[in-house]
Coordinates of N, CA, C and O in Angstrom, one line a residue:
M30 N 44.4 102.8 -20.4 CA 44.1 102.4 -19.0 C 45.3 102.6 -18.1 O 46.4 102.3 -18.5
S31 N 45.1 103.1 -16.9 CA 46.1 103.2 -15.9 C 46.7 101.9 -15.5 O 46.0 100.9 -15.5
V32 N 47.9 101.8 -15.2 CA 48.6 100.6 -14.7 C 48.1 100.2 -13.3 O 48.2 99.1 -12.9
I33 N 47.4 101.2 -12.6 CA 47.0 100.9 -11.2 C 45.9 99.9 -11.2 O 45.9 99.0 -10.3
V34 N 44.9 100.0 -12.1 CA 43.8 99.0 -12.0 C 44.3 97.6 -12.3 O 44.0 96.7 -11.5
P35 N 45.0 97.3 -13.4 CA 45.6 96.0 -13.6 C 46.4 95.5 -12.4 O 46.3 94.3 -12.0
A36 N 47.2 96.4 -11.8 CA 48.1 96.0 -10.7 C 47.2 95.6 -9.5 O 47.5 94.6 -8.8
L37 N 46.1 96.3 -9.3 CA 45.2 96.0 -8.2 C 44.5 94.7 -8.4 O 44.3 93.9 -7.5
I38 N 44.2 94.4 -9.7 CA 43.5 93.1 -10.0 C 44.5 92.0 -9.7 O 44.1 90.9 -9.2
V39 N 45.7 92.1 -10.2 CA 46.7 91.1 -9.9 C 46.9 90.8 -8.4 O 46.9 89.7 -8.0
L40 N 47.1 91.9 -7.7 CA 47.3 91.8 -6.2 C 46.0 91.2 -5.6 O 46.2 90.3 -4.7
A41 N 44.8 91.6 -5.9 CA 43.6 91.0 -5.3 C 43.5 89.6 -5.7 O 43.1 88.8 -4.8
T42 N 43.9 89.2 -6.9 CA 43.8 87.8 -7.3 C 44.8 87.0 -6.5 O 44.5 85.8 -6.0
V43 N 46.0 87.5 -6.3 CA 47.0 86.7 -5.5 C 46.5 86.5 -4.1 O 46.5 85.4 -3.5
V44 N 45.9 87.5 -3.5 CA 45.3 87.4 -2.1 C 44.2 86.4 -2.1 O 44.1 85.5 -1.3
A45 N 43.3 86.5 -3.1 CA 42.1 85.6 -3.2 C 42.5 84.2 -3.4 O 41.9 83.3 -2.9
M46 N 43.6 84.0 -4.1 CA 44.1 82.6 -4.4 C 44.5 81.9 -3.1 O 44.4 80.7 -3.1
E47 N 44.9 82.6 -2.1 CA 45.2 81.9 -0.9 C 43.9 81.4 -0.3 O 43.9 80.2 0.3
G48 N 42.8 82.1 -0.4 CA 41.5 81.5 0.0 C 41.1 80.4 -0.8 O 40.6 79.4 -0.3
V49 N 41.3 80.5 -2.1 CA 41.0 79.3 -3.0 C 41.8 78.1 -2.7 O 41.3 77.0 -2.6
A50 N 43.1 78.4 -2.4 CA 44.0 77.3 -2.1 C 43.6 76.7 -0.8 O 43.6 75.4 -0.6
W51 N 43.3 77.5 0.2 CA 42.9 77.0 1.5 C 41.7 76.0 1.4 O 41.7 74.9 1.9
A52 N 40.6 76.5 0.7 CA 39.4 75.8 0.5 C 39.6 74.5 -0.3 O 39.1 73.4 0.1
S53 N 40.4 74.6 -1.4 CA 40.7 73.4 -2.2 C 41.5 72.4 -1.4 O 41.4 71.2 -1.6
H54 N 42.5 72.9 -0.6 CA 43.3 72.0 0.2 C 42.4 71.3 1.2 O 42.5 70.0 1.4
K55 N 41.6 72.0 1.9 CA 40.8 71.4 3.0 C 39.7 70.5 2.5 O 39.5 69.4 2.9
Y56 N 39.0 70.9 1.4 CA 37.8 70.2 1.0 C 38.0 69.4 -0.3 O 37.2 68.4 -0.5
V57 N 38.9 69.6 -1.1 CA 39.2 68.8 -2.3 C 40.4 67.8 -2.0 O 40.2 66.6 -2.0
M58 N 41.5 68.4 -1.6 CA 42.7 67.6 -1.4 C 42.5 66.6 -0.3 O 43.0 65.5 -0.3
H59 N 41.9 67.1 0.8 CA 41.6 66.2 2.0 C 40.2 65.6 1.9 O 39.7 65.2 2.9
G60 N 39.6 65.7 0.7 CA 38.3 65.1 0.5 C 38.4 64.2 -0.7 O 39.2 63.3 -0.7
F61 N 37.6 64.5 -1.8 CA 37.5 63.6 -2.9 C 38.8 63.5 -3.7 O 39.0 62.6 -4.5
G62 N 39.7 64.5 -3.5 CA 41.0 64.5 -4.2 C 42.1 63.9 -3.5 O 43.3 64.0 -3.8
W63 N 41.8 63.1 -2.4 CA 42.8 62.5 -1.5 C 43.7 61.6 -2.3 O 44.9 61.4 -2.0
A64 N 43.2 60.9 -3.3 CA 44.0 59.9 -4.1 C 45.2 60.6 -4.7 O 46.3 60.0 -4.9
W65 N 45.0 61.9 -5.1 CA 46.2 62.6 -5.7 C 47.0 63.2 -4.6 O 48.2 63.4 -4.7
H66 N 46.4 63.6 -3.4 CA 47.1 64.3 -2.4 C 47.9 63.4 -1.4 O 48.8 63.8 -0.7
R67 N 47.4 62.2 -1.3 CA 47.9 61.3 -0.2 C 49.4 61.2 -0.2 O 50.1 61.3 0.9
D68 N 50.1 61.0 -1.4 CA 51.5 60.8 -1.4 C 52.3 62.0 -0.9 O 53.4 61.9 -0.5
H69 N 51.6 63.2 -0.9 CA 52.3 64.4 -0.3 C 52.4 64.2 1.2 O 53.3 64.9 1.8
H70 N 51.6 63.4 1.8 CA 51.6 63.2 3.3 C 52.4 61.9 3.7 O 52.4 61.6 4.9
E71 N 53.0 61.3 2.7 CA 53.7 60.0 3.0 C 55.1 60.2 2.6 O 55.4 60.8 1.6
P72 N 56.1 59.6 3.3 CA 57.5 59.7 2.9 C 57.7 59.0 1.6 O 57.1 57.9 1.3
H73 N 58.5 59.5 0.8 CA 58.9 58.9 -0.5 C 60.2 59.6 -1.0 O 60.6 60.6 -0.5
D74 N 60.8 59.0 -2.0 CA 62.0 59.5 -2.5 C 61.9 59.9 -4.0 O 62.9 60.0 -4.7
R75 N 60.7 60.0 -4.5 CA 60.4 60.4 -5.9 C 60.5 61.9 -6.1 O 60.2 62.7 -5.1
M76 N 61.0 62.3 -7.2 CA 61.1 63.8 -7.5 C 59.7 64.4 -7.6 O 59.4 65.5 -7.2
L77 N 58.7 63.7 -8.3 CA 57.4 64.2 -8.5 C 56.4 63.4 -7.6 O 56.7 62.2 -7.3
E78 N 55.3 64.0 -7.3 CA 54.2 63.4 -6.5 C 53.0 63.5 -7.3 O 52.8 64.3 -8.2
K79 N 52.0 62.6 -7.1 CA 50.7 62.7 -7.7 C 50.1 64.0 -7.3 O 49.4 64.6 -8.1
N80 N 50.4 64.5 -6.1 CA 49.9 65.8 -5.7 C 50.3 66.9 -6.6 O 49.6 67.9 -6.7
D81 N 51.4 66.8 -7.4 CA 51.8 67.8 -8.3 C 50.8 68.1 -9.4 O 50.8 69.1 -10.1
R82 N 49.9 67.1 -9.6 CA 48.8 67.3 -10.6 C 47.9 68.5 -10.3 O 47.4 69.2 -11.2
F83 N 47.8 68.9 -9.0 CA 47.1 70.0 -8.6 C 47.7 71.3 -9.2 O 47.0 72.3 -9.5
A84 N 49.0 71.3 -9.3 CA 49.7 72.5 -10.0 C 49.2 72.6 -11.4 O 49.1 73.8 -11.9
L85 N 49.0 71.5 -12.1 CA 48.5 71.6 -13.4 C 47.1 72.1 -13.5 O 46.7 72.9 -14.5
V86 N 46.3 71.8 -12.5 CA 44.9 72.4 -12.4 C 45.0 73.9 -12.3 O 44.3 74.7 -13.0
G87 N 45.9 74.4 -11.4 CA 46.1 75.8 -11.2 C 46.7 76.5 -12.5 O 46.2 77.6 -12.9
A88 N 47.6 75.8 -13.2 CA 48.1 76.3 -14.5 C 47.0 76.4 -15.5 O 46.9 77.4 -16.2
G89 N 46.1 75.4 -15.5 CA 45.0 75.4 -16.4 C 44.0 76.6 -16.1 O 43.5 77.3 -17.1
L90 N 43.8 76.9 -14.9 CA 43.0 78.1 -14.5 C 43.6 79.4 -15.0 O 43.0 80.2 -15.6
S91 N 44.9 79.5 -14.8 CA 45.6 80.7 -15.2 C 45.6 80.8 -16.7 O 45.3 81.9 -17.3
I92 N 45.8 79.7 -17.5 CA 45.8 79.8 -18.9 C 44.4 80.1 -19.4 O 44.2 80.9 -20.4
A93 N 43.3 79.6 -18.8 CA 42.0 79.9 -19.2 C 41.7 81.3 -19.0 O 41.0 82.0 -19.8
M94 N 42.1 81.9 -17.9 CA 41.9 83.4 -17.7 C 42.7 84.2 -18.7 O 42.1 85.2 -19.2
F95 N 43.9 83.8 -19.0 CA 44.6 84.5 -20.1 C 43.9 84.5 -21.4 O 43.8 85.5 -22.1
A96 N 43.3 83.3 -21.7 CA 42.6 83.1 -22.9 C 41.3 84.0 -22.9 O 41.0 84.7 -23.9
L97 N 40.6 84.0 -21.8 CA 39.4 84.9 -21.7 C 39.7 86.4 -21.9 O 38.9 87.1 -22.4
G98 N 40.9 86.8 -21.5 CA 41.3 88.2 -21.6 C 42.0 88.5 -23.0 O 42.3 89.7 -23.2
S99 N 42.2 87.5 -23.8 CA 42.9 87.7 -25.0 C 42.0 88.0 -26.3 O 41.3 87.1 -26.6
P100 N 42.2 89.1 -26.9 CA 41.5 89.4 -28.1 C 41.9 88.4 -29.2 O 41.1 88.1 -30.1
L101 N 43.1 87.9 -29.2 CA 43.5 86.9 -30.2 C 42.7 85.6 -30.1 O 42.5 85.0 -31.1
V102 N 42.3 85.3 -28.9 CA 41.6 84.0 -28.7 C 40.1 84.3 -28.7 O 39.3 83.6 -29.4
M103 N 39.7 85.3 -28.0 CA 38.2 85.6 -27.8 C 37.6 86.6 -28.8 O 36.5 86.9 -28.8
G104 N 38.5 87.3 -29.6 CA 38.0 88.3 -30.5 C 37.5 89.5 -29.7 O 38.0 89.9 -28.7
E105 N 36.4 90.0 -30.2 CA 35.8 91.2 -29.5 C 35.1 90.8 -28.2 O 34.8 91.7 -27.4
G106 N 34.9 89.5 -28.0 CA 34.3 89.1 -26.7 C 35.4 88.9 -25.6 O 35.0 88.4 -24.5
A107 N 36.6 89.4 -25.8 CA 37.6 89.3 -24.8 C 37.2 90.1 -23.6 O 36.6 91.1 -23.7
W108 N 37.5 89.5 -22.4 CA 37.2 90.1 -21.1 C 38.5 90.6 -20.5 O 39.3 89.8 -20.0
W109 N 38.8 91.9 -20.7 CA 40.1 92.4 -20.3 C 40.6 92.1 -18.9 O 41.8 91.8 -18.8
P110 N 39.8 92.0 -17.9 CA 40.3 91.6 -16.6 C 40.9 90.2 -16.5 O 41.7 89.8 -15.7
G111 N 40.5 89.3 -17.5 CA 40.9 87.9 -17.5 C 42.4 87.8 -17.5 O 43.0 87.0 -16.9
T112 N 43.1 88.7 -18.4 CA 44.5 88.7 -18.5 C 45.2 88.9 -17.1 O 46.1 88.2 -16.7
W113 N 44.7 89.9 -16.4 CA 45.3 90.3 -15.1 C 45.0 89.3 -14.0 O 45.8 89.0 -13.2
I114 N 43.8 88.7 -14.1 CA 43.5 87.6 -13.1 C 44.4 86.4 -13.4 O 44.9 85.8 -12.5
G115 N 44.5 86.1 -14.7 CA 45.4 85.0 -15.1 C 46.8 85.2 -14.6 O 47.5 84.3 -14.1
L116 N 47.3 86.5 -14.7 CA 48.6 86.8 -14.2 C 48.7 86.7 -12.6 O 49.7 86.2 -12.1
G117 N 47.6 87.1 -11.9 CA 47.6 86.9 -10.5 C 47.6 85.4 -10.1 O 48.3 85.1 -9.1
V118 N 46.9 84.6 -10.8 CA 46.9 83.1 -10.5 C 48.4 82.6 -10.8 O 48.9 81.8 -10.0
L119 N 49.0 83.1 -11.8 CA 50.4 82.6 -12.1 C 51.3 83.1 -11.0 O 52.2 82.3 -10.6
V120 N 51.2 84.3 -10.6 CA 52.1 84.8 -9.5 C 51.9 84.0 -8.2 O 52.9 83.6 -7.6
Y121 N 50.6 83.7 -7.9 CA 50.4 82.9 -6.7 C 51.0 81.5 -6.9 O 51.6 81.0 -6.0
G122 N 51.0 80.9 -8.1 CA 51.6 79.6 -8.3 C 53.1 79.7 -8.1 O 53.7 78.7 -7.6
V123 N 53.7 80.8 -8.5 CA 55.2 80.9 -8.3 C 55.5 81.0 -6.8 O 56.4 80.4 -6.3
I124 N 54.7 81.8 -6.1 CA 54.8 82.0 -4.7 C 54.7 80.6 -4.0 O 55.5 80.2 -3.1
Y125 N 53.6 79.9 -4.4 CA 53.3 78.6 -3.8 C 54.5 77.7 -4.0 O 55.0 77.0 -3.1
T126 N 55.0 77.7 -5.2 CA 56.1 76.8 -5.6 C 57.4 77.1 -4.7 O 58.0 76.2 -4.2
L127 N 57.7 78.4 -4.6 CA 58.9 78.8 -3.8 C 58.7 78.6 -2.3 O 59.6 78.0 -1.7
V128 N 57.5 79.0 -1.8 CA 57.3 78.9 -0.4 C 56.9 77.5 0.1 O 57.6 77.0 1.0
H129 N 55.9 76.9 -0.5 CA 55.5 75.6 0.0 C 56.4 74.5 -0.4 O 56.9 73.8 0.4
D130 N 56.6 74.3 -1.7 CA 57.5 73.2 -2.2 C 58.9 73.5 -1.9 O 59.7 72.6 -1.5
G131 N 59.4 74.8 -2.0 CA 60.8 75.1 -1.8 C 61.2 75.2 -0.4 O 62.0 74.4 0.2
L132 N 60.6 76.2 0.3 CA 60.9 76.5 1.7 C 60.4 75.4 2.7 O 61.2 74.8 3.5
V133 N 59.1 75.1 2.6 CA 58.5 74.2 3.6 C 58.9 72.8 3.4 O 59.3 72.1 4.4
H134 N 58.8 72.3 2.2 CA 59.2 70.9 2.0 C 60.6 70.7 1.4 O 61.0 69.6 1.2
Q135 N 61.3 71.8 1.2 CA 62.7 71.8 0.8 C 62.9 70.9 -0.5 O 63.9 70.2 -0.5
R136 N 62.0 71.0 -1.4 CA 62.2 70.2 -2.7 C 63.2 70.8 -3.6 O 63.8 70.1 -4.4
Y137 N 63.5 72.1 -3.5 CA 64.4 72.8 -4.4 C 65.6 73.4 -3.8 O 66.6 73.7 -4.4
F138 N 65.5 73.7 -2.5 CA 66.7 74.3 -1.8 C 66.6 73.9 -0.3 O 65.5 73.6 0.2
K139 N 67.7 74.0 0.4 CA 67.8 73.6 1.8 C 68.0 74.9 2.6 O 69.1 75.5 2.5
W140 N 67.0 75.3 3.4 CA 67.2 76.4 4.3 C 66.1 76.2 5.4 O 64.9 76.1 5.1
V141 N 66.6 76.2 6.6 CA 65.7 76.1 7.7 C 65.7 77.4 8.4 O 66.7 77.7 9.1
P142 N 64.6 78.1 8.3 CA 64.6 79.5 9.0 C 64.6 79.3 10.5 O 63.9 78.5 11.1
K143 N 65.3 80.2 11.1 CA 65.5 80.2 12.6 C 64.5 81.1 13.3 O 64.2 81.0 14.5
R144 N 64.0 82.1 12.6 CA 63.0 83.0 13.2 C 62.2 83.7 12.1 O 62.4 83.5 10.9
G145 N 61.2 84.5 12.5 CA 60.4 85.3 11.6 C 59.3 84.5 11.0 O 58.9 83.4 11.4
Y146 N 58.7 85.2 10.0 CA 57.5 84.6 9.4 C 57.8 83.3 8.6 O 57.0 82.4 8.6
A147 N 59.0 83.2 8.0 CA 59.3 82.0 7.3 C 59.3 80.8 8.3 O 58.8 79.7 8.0
R148 N 59.8 81.0 9.5 CA 59.8 79.9 10.5 C 58.4 79.5 10.9 O 58.0 78.4 11.0
R149 N 57.6 80.5 11.0 CA 56.1 80.3 11.4 C 55.5 79.5 10.3 O 54.7 78.6 10.6
L150 N 55.7 79.8 9.0 CA 55.2 79.0 7.9 C 55.6 77.6 8.0 O 54.7 76.7 7.8
V151 N 56.8 77.3 8.2 CA 57.3 76.0 8.3 C 56.7 75.2 9.4 O 56.2 74.1 9.3
Q152 N 56.7 75.9 10.6 CA 56.1 75.2 11.8 C 54.6 74.9 11.5 O 54.1 73.8 11.9
A153 N 53.8 75.9 11.0 CA 52.4 75.7 10.8 C 52.2 74.5 9.8 O 51.3 73.7 10.0
H154 N 53.0 74.4 8.8 CA 52.8 73.3 7.8 C 53.2 72.0 8.4 O 52.6 71.0 8.1
K155 N 54.2 72.0 9.2 CA 54.6 70.7 9.9 C 53.4 70.3 10.8 O 53.2 69.1 10.9
L156 N 52.8 71.2 11.4 CA 51.6 70.8 12.2 C 50.5 70.3 11.3 O 49.7 69.4 11.7
H157 N 50.4 70.8 10.1 CA 49.4 70.2 9.1 C 49.7 68.8 8.9 O 48.8 67.9 8.8
H158 N 51.0 68.5 8.8 CA 51.4 67.1 8.5 C 51.5 66.2 9.7 O 51.9 65.1 9.7
A159 N 51.0 66.7 10.9 CA 51.1 66.0 12.1 C 50.0 65.0 12.3 O 50.0 64.1 13.1
T160 N 49.0 65.0 11.4 CA 47.9 64.1 11.4 C 48.1 62.9 10.4 O 48.8 63.0 9.5
V161 N 47.5 61.8 10.8 CA 47.6 60.6 9.9 C 46.3 60.5 9.1 O 45.2 60.6 9.6
G162 N 46.4 60.4 7.8 CA 45.2 60.4 6.9 C 44.6 61.7 6.6 O 45.2 62.8 6.9
K163 N 43.5 61.7 6.0 CA 42.9 62.9 5.5 C 42.0 63.6 6.5 O 41.6 64.8 6.3
E164 N 41.6 63.0 7.6 CA 40.7 63.5 8.6 C 41.4 64.5 9.5 O 42.6 64.3 9.9
G165 N 40.6 65.5 10.0 CA 41.2 66.5 10.9 C 42.3 67.3 10.3 O 42.3 67.4 9.1
G166 N 43.1 67.9 11.1 CA 44.2 68.7 10.6 C 44.0 70.2 10.8 O 42.9 70.6 11.1
V167 N 45.0 70.9 10.6 CA 45.1 72.3 10.8 C 45.9 72.9 9.6 O 46.6 72.2 8.9
S168 N 45.9 74.2 9.5 CA 46.8 75.0 8.6 C 46.7 74.5 7.2 O 47.6 73.9 6.6
F169 N 45.6 74.8 6.5 CA 45.4 74.3 5.2 C 45.8 75.4 4.2 O 45.8 75.1 3.0
G170 N 46.2 76.6 4.6 CA 46.7 77.6 3.7 C 48.1 77.3 3.4 O 48.8 76.4 4.0
F171 N 48.7 78.1 2.4 CA 50.0 77.8 2.0 C 50.9 79.0 2.2 O 52.1 78.9 2.3
V172 N 50.4 80.2 2.3 CA 51.2 81.4 2.4 C 51.0 82.2 3.7 O 51.9 82.7 4.3
F173 N 49.7 82.1 4.2 CA 49.4 82.8 5.4 C 49.3 81.7 6.5 O 48.5 80.8 6.4
A174 N 50.0 81.9 7.6 CA 50.1 80.8 8.6 C 49.6 81.4 9.9 O 50.0 82.5 10.3
R175 N 48.7 80.6 10.6 CA 48.2 81.0 11.9 C 49.3 80.7 12.9 O 50.3 80.0 12.7
D176 N 49.2 81.2 14.1 CA 50.1 81.0 15.2 C 50.2 79.5 15.6 O 49.2 78.9 15.8
P177 N 51.4 79.0 15.5 CA 51.6 77.6 15.8 C 51.1 77.1 17.2 O 50.6 76.0 17.3
A178 N 51.2 78.0 18.2 CA 50.6 77.6 19.5 C 49.1 77.4 19.4 O 48.6 76.4 20.0
R179 N 48.4 78.2 18.7 CA 47.0 78.0 18.5 C 46.7 76.7 17.7 O 45.7 76.0 17.9
L180 N 47.5 76.5 16.7 CA 47.3 75.3 15.9 C 47.5 74.0 16.7 O 46.8 73.0 16.6
K181 N 48.5 74.0 17.6 CA 48.7 72.9 18.5 C 47.5 72.7 19.4 O 47.1 71.5 19.6
T182 N 47.0 73.7 19.9 CA 45.8 73.6 20.7 C 44.6 73.0 20.0 O 43.9 72.2 20.5
E183 N 44.4 73.5 18.7 CA 43.4 72.9 17.9 C 43.6 71.4 17.6 O 42.7 70.6 17.6
L184 N 44.9 71.0 17.3 CA 45.1 69.6 17.1 C 44.8 68.8 18.3 O 44.3 67.7 18.2
K185 N 45.2 69.3 19.5 CA 44.9 68.6 20.7 C 43.4 68.4 20.9 O 42.9 67.3 21.3
R186 N 42.6 69.5 20.6 CA 41.2 69.4 20.7 C 40.6 68.3 19.7 O 39.8 67.5 20.1
Q187 N 41.1 68.3 18.5 CA 40.7 67.4 17.5 C 41.0 65.9 18.0 O 40.2 65.0 17.8
R188 N 42.2 65.7 18.5 CA 42.6 64.4 18.9 C 41.7 63.9 20.1 O 41.2 62.8 20.1
E189 N 41.5 64.8 21.1 CA 40.6 64.5 22.2 C 39.2 64.2 21.8 O 38.5 63.4 22.4
A190 N 38.7 64.9 20.7 CA 37.3 64.7 20.2 C 37.2 63.5 19.3 O 36.2 63.2 18.8
G191 N 38.4 62.8 19.0 CA 38.4 61.7 18.1 C 38.3 62.1 16.6 O 37.9 61.3 15.8
L192 N 38.6 63.4 16.3 CA 38.4 63.9 14.9 C 39.7 63.7 14.1 O 39.7 63.9 12.9
A193 N 40.8 63.5 14.8 CA 42.1 63.4 14.1 C 43.0 62.4 14.9 O 42.9 62.3 16.1
T194 N 43.8 61.7 14.1 CA 44.8 60.8 14.6 C 46.2 61.5 14.4 O 46.5 61.8 13.3
L195 N 46.9 61.7 15.5 CA 48.2 62.4 15.3 C 49.3 61.3 15.1 O 49.3 60.2 15.6
R196 N 50.3 61.7 14.4 CA 51.5 60.9 14.2 C 52.2 60.7 15.5 O 52.2 61.6 16.3
D197 N 52.9 59.6 15.6 CA 53.7 59.4 16.8 C 55.1 60.2 16.7 O 55.3 60.8 15.6
S198 N 55.9 60.1 17.6 CA 57.2 60.8 17.6 C 58.1 60.3 16.5 O 59.0 61.0 16.0
A199 N 57.9 59.1 16.0 CA 58.7 58.6 14.9 C 58.1 59.0 13.5 O 58.6 58.6 12.5
G200 N 57.0 59.7 13.5 CA 56.4 60.2 12.3 C 55.4 59.2 11.6 O 55.0 59.4 10.5
R201 N 55.0 58.2 12.4 CA 54.0 57.2 11.9 C 52.6 57.5 12.3 O 52.3 58.1 13.3

């Protein structure tokens, strides 16, 4: 088999995972999974958060896809795309860890971007954290960020409609 097809599967999976991450962030983490996600939105000095459990869910998905694609695990019933989908999920997890936890929340390194897409990502996610509680909010993706000016407009609309409570200038 050509290397092109597996590479396209990996790439398509990485792109699709941003959609999966957006939906799970908006509807699971800010829904029934709030008990795990809440501490991510609150100040703390712990190295780990309950929210980090979601990374284990992603790792489980990746491992399951690797297993589905493995003849060692599945025998003749192995589904060859599973390996490449599992690799795409893994690559997205690495990107998420470096971009979201590393760059945006500075858990692993300190760098505040002054311009470009990295700055836009940081601004968009700071706007995500501008709300109090799980209701309302903007910017649920982790790698693709909308224009911060549009996100501010959306937050203002949510606040005026009573759909979101914004943090005050002290971050409360």
